[in-house]
mmCIF file of C-alpha atoms and ligand atoms in Angstrom:
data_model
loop_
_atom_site.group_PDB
_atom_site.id
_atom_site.type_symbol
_atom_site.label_atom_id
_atom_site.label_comp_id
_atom_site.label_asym_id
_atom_site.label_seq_id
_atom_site.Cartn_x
_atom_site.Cartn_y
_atom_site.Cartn_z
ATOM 1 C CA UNK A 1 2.341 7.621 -28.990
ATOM 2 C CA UNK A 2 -1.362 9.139 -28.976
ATOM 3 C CA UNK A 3 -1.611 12.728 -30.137
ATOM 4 C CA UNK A 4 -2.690 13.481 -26.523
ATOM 5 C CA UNK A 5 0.436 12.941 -25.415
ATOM 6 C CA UNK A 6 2.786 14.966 -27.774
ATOM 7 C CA UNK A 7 5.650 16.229 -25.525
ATOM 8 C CA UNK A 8 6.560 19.289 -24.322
ATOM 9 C CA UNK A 9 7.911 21.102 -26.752
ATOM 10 C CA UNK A 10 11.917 21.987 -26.503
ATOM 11 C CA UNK A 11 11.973 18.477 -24.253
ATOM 12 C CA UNK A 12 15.063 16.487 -24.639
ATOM 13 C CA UNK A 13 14.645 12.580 -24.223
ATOM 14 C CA UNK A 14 16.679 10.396 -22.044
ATOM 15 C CA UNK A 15 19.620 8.848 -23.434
ATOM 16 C CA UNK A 16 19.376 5.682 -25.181
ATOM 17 C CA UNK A 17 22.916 4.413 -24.710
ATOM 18 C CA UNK A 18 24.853 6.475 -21.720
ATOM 19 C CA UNK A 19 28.539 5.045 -21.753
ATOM 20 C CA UNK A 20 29.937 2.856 -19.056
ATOM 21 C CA UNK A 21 31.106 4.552 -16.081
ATOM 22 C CA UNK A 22 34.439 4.782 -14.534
ATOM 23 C CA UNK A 23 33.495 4.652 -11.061
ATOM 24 C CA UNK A 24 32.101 1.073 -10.206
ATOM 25 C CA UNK A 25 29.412 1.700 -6.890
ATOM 26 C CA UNK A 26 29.898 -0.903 -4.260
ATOM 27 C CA UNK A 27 27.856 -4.099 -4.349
ATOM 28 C CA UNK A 28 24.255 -3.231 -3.376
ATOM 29 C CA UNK A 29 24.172 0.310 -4.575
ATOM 30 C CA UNK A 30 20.884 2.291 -4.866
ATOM 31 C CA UNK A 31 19.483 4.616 -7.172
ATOM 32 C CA UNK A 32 17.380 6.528 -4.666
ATOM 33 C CA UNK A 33 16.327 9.113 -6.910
ATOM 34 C CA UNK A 34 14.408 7.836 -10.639
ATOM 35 C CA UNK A 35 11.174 8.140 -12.200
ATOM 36 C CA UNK A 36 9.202 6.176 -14.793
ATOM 37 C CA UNK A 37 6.607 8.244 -17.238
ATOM 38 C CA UNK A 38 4.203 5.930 -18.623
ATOM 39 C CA UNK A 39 3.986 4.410 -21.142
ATOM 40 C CA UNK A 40 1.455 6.705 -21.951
ATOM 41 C CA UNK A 41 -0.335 4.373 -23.511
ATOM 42 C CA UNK A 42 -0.336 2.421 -20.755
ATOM 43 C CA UNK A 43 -0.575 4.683 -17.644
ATOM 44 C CA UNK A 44 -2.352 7.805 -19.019
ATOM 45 C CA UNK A 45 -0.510 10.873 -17.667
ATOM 46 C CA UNK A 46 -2.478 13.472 -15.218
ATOM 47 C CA UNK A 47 -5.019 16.065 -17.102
ATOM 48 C CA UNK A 48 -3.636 18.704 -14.392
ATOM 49 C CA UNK A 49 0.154 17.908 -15.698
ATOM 50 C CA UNK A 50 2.304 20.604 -15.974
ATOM 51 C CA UNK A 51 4.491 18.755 -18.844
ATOM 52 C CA UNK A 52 4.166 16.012 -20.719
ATOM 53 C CA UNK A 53 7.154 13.889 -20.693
ATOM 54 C CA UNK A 54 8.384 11.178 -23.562
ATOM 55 C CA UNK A 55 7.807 7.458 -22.546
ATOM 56 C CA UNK A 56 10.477 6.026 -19.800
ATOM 57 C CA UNK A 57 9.652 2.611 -18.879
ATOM 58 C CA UNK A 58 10.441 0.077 -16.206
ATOM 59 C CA UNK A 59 12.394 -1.943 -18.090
ATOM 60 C CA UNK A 60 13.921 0.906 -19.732
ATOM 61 C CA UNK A 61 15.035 1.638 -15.634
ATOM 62 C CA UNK A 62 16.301 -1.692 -14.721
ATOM 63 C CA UNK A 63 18.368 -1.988 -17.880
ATOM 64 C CA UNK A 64 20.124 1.482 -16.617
ATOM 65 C CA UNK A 65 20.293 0.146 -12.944
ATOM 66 C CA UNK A 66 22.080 -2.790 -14.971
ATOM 67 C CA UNK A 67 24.444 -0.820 -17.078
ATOM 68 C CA UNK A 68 25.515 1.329 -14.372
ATOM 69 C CA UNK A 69 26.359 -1.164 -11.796
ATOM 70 C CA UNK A 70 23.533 -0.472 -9.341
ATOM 71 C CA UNK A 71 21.170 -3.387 -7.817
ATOM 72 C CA UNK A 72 18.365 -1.514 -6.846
ATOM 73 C CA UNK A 73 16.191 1.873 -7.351
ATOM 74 C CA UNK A 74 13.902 3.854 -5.575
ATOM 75 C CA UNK A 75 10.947 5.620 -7.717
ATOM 76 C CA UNK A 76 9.975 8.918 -7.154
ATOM 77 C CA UNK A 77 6.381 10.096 -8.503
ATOM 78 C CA UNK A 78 6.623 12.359 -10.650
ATOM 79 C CA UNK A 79 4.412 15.353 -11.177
ATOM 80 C CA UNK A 80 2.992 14.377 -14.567
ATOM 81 C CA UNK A 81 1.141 11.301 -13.123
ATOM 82 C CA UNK A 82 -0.035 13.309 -10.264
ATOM 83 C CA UNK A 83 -1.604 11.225 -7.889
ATOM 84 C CA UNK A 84 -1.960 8.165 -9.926
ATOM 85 C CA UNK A 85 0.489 6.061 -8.520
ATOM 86 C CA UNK A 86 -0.142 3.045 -11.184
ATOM 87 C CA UNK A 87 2.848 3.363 -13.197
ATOM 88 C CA UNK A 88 5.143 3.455 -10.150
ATOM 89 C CA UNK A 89 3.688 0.772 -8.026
ATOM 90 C CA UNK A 90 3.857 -1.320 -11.577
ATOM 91 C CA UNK A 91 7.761 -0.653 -11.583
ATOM 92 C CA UNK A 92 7.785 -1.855 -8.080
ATOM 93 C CA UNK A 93 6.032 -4.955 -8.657
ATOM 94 C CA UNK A 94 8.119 -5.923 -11.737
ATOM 95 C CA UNK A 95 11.572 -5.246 -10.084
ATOM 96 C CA UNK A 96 11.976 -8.402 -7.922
ATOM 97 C CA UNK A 97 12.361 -7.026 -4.558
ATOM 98 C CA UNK A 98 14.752 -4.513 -6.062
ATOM 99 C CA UNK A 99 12.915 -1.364 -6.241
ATOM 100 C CA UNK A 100 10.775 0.462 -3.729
ATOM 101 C CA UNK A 101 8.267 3.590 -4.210
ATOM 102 C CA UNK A 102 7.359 7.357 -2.797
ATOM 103 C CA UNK A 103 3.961 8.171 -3.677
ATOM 104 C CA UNK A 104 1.598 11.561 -4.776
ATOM 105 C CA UNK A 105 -1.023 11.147 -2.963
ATOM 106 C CA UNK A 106 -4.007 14.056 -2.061
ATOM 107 C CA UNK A 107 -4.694 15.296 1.557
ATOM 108 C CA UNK A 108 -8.429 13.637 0.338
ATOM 109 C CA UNK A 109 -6.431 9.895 -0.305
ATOM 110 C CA UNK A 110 -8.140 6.793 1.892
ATOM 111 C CA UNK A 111 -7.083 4.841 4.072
ATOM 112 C CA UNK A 112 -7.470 1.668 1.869
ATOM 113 C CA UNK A 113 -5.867 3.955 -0.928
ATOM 114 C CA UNK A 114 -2.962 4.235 1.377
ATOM 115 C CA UNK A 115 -2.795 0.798 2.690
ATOM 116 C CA UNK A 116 -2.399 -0.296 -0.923
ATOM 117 C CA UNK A 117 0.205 1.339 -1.426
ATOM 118 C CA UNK A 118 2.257 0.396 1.512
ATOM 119 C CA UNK A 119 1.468 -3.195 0.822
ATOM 120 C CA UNK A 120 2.856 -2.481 -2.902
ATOM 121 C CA UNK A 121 6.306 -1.225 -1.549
ATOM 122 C CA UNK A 122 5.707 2.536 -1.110
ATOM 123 C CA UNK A 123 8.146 3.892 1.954
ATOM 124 C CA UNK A 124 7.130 7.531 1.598
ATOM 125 C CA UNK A 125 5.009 10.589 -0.047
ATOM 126 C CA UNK A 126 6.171 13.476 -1.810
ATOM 127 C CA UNK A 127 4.979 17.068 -0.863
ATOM 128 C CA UNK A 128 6.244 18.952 -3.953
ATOM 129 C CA UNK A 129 5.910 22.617 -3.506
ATOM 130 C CA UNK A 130 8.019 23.412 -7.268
ATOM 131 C CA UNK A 131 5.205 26.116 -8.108
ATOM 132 C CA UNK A 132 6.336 25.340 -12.447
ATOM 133 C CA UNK A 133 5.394 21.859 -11.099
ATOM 134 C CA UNK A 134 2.442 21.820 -9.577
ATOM 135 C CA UNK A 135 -0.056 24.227 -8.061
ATOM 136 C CA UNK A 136 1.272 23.857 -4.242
ATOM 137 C CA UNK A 137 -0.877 23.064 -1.177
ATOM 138 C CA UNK A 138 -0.745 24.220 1.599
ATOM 139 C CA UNK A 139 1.409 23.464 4.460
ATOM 140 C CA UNK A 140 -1.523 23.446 6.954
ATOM 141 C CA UNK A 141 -3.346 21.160 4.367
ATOM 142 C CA UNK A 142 -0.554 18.913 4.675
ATOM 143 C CA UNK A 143 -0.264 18.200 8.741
ATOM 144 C CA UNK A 144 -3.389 15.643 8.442
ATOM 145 C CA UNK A 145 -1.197 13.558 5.755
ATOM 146 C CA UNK A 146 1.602 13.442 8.263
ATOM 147 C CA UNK A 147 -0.039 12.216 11.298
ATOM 148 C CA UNK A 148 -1.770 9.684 8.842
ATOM 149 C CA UNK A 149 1.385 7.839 7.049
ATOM 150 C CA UNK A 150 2.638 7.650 10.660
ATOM 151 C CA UNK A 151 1.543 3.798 11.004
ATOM 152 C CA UNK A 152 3.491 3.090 8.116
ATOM 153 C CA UNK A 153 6.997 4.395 9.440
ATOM 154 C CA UNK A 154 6.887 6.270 5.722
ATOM 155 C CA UNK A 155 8.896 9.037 5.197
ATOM 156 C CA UNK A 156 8.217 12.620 3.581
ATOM 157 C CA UNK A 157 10.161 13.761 0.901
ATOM 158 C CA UNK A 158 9.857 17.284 -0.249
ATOM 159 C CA UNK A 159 11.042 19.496 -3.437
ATOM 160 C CA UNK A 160 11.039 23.211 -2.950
ATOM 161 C CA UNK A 161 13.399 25.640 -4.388
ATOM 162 C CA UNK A 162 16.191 27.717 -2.189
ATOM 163 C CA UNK A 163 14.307 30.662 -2.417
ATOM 164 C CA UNK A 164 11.076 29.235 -0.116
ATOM 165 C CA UNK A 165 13.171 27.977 2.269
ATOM 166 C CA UNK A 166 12.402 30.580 4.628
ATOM 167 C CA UNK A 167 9.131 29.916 4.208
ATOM 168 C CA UNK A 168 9.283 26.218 4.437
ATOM 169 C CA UNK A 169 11.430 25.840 6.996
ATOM 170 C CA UNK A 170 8.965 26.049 10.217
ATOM 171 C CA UNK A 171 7.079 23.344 8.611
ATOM 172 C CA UNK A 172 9.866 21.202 7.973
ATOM 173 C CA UNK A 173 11.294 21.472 11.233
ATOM 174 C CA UNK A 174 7.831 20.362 12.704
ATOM 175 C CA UNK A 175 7.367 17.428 10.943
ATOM 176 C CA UNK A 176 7.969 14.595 13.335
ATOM 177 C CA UNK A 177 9.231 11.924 10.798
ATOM 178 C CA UNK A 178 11.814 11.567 8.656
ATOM 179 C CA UNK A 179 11.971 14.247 5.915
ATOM 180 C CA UNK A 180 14.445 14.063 2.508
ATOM 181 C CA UNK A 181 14.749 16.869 0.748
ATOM 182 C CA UNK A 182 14.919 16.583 -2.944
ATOM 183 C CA UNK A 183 18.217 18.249 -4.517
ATOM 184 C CA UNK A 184 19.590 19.479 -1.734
ATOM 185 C CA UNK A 185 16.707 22.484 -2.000
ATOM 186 C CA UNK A 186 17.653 23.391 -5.233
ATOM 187 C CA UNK A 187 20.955 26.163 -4.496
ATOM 188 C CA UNK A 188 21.551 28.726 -6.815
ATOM 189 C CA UNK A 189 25.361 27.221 -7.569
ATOM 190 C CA UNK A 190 26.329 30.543 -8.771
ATOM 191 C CA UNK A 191 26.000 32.128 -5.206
ATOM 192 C CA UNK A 192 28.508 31.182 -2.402
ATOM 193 C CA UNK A 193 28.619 27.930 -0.435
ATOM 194 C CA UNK A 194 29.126 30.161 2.553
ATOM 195 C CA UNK A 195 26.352 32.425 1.898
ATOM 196 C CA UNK A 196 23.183 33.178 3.331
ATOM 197 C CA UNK A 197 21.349 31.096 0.950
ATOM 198 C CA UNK A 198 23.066 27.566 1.250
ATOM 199 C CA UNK A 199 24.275 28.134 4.877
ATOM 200 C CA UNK A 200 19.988 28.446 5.566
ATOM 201 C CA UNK A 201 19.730 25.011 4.206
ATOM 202 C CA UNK A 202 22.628 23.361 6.248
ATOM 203 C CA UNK A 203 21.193 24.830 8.837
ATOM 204 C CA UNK A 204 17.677 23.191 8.564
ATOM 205 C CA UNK A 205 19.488 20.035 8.610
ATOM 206 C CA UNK A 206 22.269 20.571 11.926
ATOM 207 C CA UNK A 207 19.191 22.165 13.584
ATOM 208 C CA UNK A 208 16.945 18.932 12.585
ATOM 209 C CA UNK A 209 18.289 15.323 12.989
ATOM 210 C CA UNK A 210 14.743 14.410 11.254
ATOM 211 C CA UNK A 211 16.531 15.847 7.833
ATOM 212 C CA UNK A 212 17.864 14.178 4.818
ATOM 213 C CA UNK A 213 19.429 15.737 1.517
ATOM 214 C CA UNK A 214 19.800 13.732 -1.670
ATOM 215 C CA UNK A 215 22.536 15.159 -3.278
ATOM 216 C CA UNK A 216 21.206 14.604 -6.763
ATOM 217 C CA UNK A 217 20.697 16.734 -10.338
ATOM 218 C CA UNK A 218 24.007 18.190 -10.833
ATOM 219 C CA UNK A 219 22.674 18.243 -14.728
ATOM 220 C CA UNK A 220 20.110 19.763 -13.173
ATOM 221 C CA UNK A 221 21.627 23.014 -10.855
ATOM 222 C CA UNK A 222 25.057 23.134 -12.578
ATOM 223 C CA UNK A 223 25.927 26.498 -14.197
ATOM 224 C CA UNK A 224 29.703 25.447 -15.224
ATOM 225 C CA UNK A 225 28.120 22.445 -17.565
ATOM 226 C CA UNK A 226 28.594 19.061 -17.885
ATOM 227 C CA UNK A 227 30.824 16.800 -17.972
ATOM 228 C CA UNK A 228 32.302 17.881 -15.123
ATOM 229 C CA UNK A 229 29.655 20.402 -13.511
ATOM 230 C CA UNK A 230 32.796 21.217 -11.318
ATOM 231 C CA UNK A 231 30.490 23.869 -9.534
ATOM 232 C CA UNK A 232 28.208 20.657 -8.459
ATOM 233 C CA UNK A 233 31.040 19.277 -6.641
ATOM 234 C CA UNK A 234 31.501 21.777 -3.484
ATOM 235 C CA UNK A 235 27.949 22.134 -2.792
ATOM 236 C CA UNK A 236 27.455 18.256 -2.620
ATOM 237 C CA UNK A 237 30.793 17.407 -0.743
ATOM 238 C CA UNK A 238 29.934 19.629 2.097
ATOM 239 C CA UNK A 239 26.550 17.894 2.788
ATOM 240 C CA UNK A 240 27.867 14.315 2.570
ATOM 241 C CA UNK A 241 30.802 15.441 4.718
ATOM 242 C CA UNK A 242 28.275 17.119 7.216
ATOM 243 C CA UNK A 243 25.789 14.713 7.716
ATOM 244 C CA UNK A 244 27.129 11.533 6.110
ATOM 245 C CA UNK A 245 24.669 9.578 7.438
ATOM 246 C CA UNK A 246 21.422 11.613 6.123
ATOM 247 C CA UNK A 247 22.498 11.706 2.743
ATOM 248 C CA UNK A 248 20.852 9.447 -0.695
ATOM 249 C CA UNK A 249 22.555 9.498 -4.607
ATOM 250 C CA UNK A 250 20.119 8.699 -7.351
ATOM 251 C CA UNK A 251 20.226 9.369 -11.011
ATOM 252 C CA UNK A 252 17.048 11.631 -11.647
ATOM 253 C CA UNK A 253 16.779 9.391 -14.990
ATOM 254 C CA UNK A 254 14.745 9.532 -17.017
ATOM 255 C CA UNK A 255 15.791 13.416 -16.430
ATOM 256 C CA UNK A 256 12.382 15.757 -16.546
ATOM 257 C CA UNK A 257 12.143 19.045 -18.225
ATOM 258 C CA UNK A 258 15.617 19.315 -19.312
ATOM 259 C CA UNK A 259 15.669 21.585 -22.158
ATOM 260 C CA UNK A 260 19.325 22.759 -22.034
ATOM 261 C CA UNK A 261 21.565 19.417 -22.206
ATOM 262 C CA UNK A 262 20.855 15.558 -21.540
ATOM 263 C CA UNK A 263 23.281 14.015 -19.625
ATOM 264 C CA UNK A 264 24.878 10.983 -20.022
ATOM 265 C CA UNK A 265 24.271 8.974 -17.026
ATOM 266 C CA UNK A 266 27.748 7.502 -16.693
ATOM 267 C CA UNK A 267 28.838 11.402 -16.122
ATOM 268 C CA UNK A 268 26.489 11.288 -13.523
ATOM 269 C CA UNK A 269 27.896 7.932 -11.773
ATOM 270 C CA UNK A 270 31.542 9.496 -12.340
ATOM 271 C CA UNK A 271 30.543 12.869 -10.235
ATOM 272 C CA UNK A 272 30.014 10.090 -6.840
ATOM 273 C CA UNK A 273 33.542 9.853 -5.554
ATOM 274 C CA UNK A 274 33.853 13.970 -6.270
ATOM 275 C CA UNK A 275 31.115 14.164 -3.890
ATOM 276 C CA UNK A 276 31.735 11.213 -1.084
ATOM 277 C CA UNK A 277 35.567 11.142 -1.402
ATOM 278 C CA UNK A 278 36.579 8.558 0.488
ATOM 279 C CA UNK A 279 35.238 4.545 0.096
ATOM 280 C CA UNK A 280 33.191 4.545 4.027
ATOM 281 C CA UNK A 281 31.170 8.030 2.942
ATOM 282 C CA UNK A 282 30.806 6.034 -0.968
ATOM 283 C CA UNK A 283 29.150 2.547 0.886
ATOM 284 C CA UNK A 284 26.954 5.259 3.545
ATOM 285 C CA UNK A 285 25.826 6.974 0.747
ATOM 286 C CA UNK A 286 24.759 4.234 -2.017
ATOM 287 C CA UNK A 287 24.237 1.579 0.593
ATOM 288 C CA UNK A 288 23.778 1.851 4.202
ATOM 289 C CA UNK A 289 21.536 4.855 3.955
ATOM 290 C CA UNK A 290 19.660 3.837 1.318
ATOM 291 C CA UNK A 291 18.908 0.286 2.427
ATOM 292 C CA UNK A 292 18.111 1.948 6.036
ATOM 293 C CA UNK A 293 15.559 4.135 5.114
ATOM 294 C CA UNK A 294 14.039 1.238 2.072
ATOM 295 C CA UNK A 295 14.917 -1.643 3.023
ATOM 296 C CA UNK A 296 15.125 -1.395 7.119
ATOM 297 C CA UNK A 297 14.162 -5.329 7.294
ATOM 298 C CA UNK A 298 17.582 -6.063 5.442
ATOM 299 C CA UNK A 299 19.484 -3.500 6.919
HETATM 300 C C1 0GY B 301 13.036 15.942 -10.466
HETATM 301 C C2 0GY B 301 12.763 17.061 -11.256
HETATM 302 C C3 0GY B 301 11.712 17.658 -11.758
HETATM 303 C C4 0GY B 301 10.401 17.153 -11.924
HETATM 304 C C5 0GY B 301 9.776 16.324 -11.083
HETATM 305 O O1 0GY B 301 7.889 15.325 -10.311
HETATM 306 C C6 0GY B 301 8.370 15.982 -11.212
HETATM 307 O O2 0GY B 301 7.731 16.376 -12.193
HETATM 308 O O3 0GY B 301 10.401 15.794 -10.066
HETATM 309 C C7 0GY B 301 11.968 19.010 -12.205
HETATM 310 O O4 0GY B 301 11.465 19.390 -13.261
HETATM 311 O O5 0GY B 301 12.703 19.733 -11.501
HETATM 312 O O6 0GY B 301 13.353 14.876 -10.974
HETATM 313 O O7 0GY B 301 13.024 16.027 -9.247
#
């Protein structure tokens, strides 16, 4: 690795070999939620980065998607490649159909710019508004990018954390496409599913039918620990339960900024039927949604 990309110090690096699950996803299944960093050497990460991650490759990905007993993935751009898309739409093009892409892109982006990257399998853009992340924009900056993806039939997906929901959530309800929120906003798993916090957050999405949760990064939000994260459980349940059809699963590999544990992704893959408990909300969540909002030609 070059010396300009040393990693973050106290970062923890994926897994190398994560045990085979117990829980065997139906055929089809898709990781909806995955990054790839790099190879630096390859695809330089961003000078504005806020971290700088270890190498996770494509076919460092697919041979996860593999192991786990998923068929396809959907990458999510990560901050640390800002709005270079390269690595990503290099996944894409490499994955045989089987992966698709949401983009970074600047409020300054082109139309060419963007017309590439719909023709190289990007469904979406990310508005990340993490403030450890990235140094936010704007919502007002962000309106033009909406009415501009609109050809496209892309979809937003934004990352915020519980407490700037309140200030979010104007915005979010105005958007007039479909909107997944990473994480399920982030909840503070220590405060009560019934409180105002969370119930602020189910209420963005029974007020807006535009709305999607991924209920992801239990290695991520859990204070009880892994394996079990057993305080993961509730908060997920209730939004697949809720709104079973506005719901995507997805690994988070190759994990970013985790300085506390690494999981092991089979953990991960064993957490699904504690979260969609019965075999319909399983296939809606892995499949049908999933394939709906990436693959709506197949679907
Ligand atoms: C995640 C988590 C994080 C980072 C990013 O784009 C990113 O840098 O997404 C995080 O540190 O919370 O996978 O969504």
């Amino acid at each position: 690795m070059s010396a300009a990309f040393q990693k973050t110090e106290g970062w923890l690096d994926w897994r190398a070999n994560p045990s085979t699950p117990s829980y065997k996803p139906p055929p089809g299944a898709v990781d909806a939620h995955c990054h790839v960093f790099g190879p630096g050497a390859e695809f330089p990460f961003a000078p504005e980065r806020k971290y700088t991650p270890c190498d996770a490759s494509k076919d460092q990905l697919f041979a996860l998607r593999d192991h786990l007993g998923f068929s396809r993935n959907v990458l999510v751009q990560a901050t640390c490649h800002g709005a270079d898309n390269r690595a990503t739409l290099d996944a894409i093009v490499h994955a045989n159909g089987n992966a698709k892409g949401v983009a970074s892109v600047k409020p300054s982006v082109t139309d060419e710019e963007l017309d590439a990257l719909n023709d190289g399998g990007v469904k979406g853009i990310r508005f990340n508004f993490v403030k450890r992340l990235v140094d936010p924009i704007a919502p007002e900056a962000l309106a033009g990018l909406v009415k501009r993806i609109n050809k496209y039939g892309w979809h937003i997906v934004i990352y915020f954390e519980a407490p700037d929901l309140p200030d979010l959530f104007d915005f979010i309800s105005s958007i007039d496409t479909t909107v997944v929120v990473d994480h399920m906003g982030r909840p503070n798993l220590t405060k009560s599913l019934e409180g105002p916090e969370f119930s602020l957050f189910l209420k963005l999405m029974s007020h807006n039918d535009h709305v999607w949760s991924k209920v992801t990064c239990p290695e991520r939000l859990s204070v009880s620990g892994p394996p079990s994260y057993d305080d993961f459980a509730p908060f997920a349940s209730k939004v697949v339960e809720d709104f079973p059809d506005r719901v995507l699963w997805g690994t988070d590999w190759p994990h970013p900024n985790l300085k506390s544990h690494m999981p092991d992704d089979a953990w991960l893959v064993d957490m699904i039927p504690r979260i969609a408990r019965t075999k319909e909300l399983q296939h809606k969540l892995l499949v049908d949604n999933p394939m709906r909002l990436y693959w709506p030609e197949e679907s």
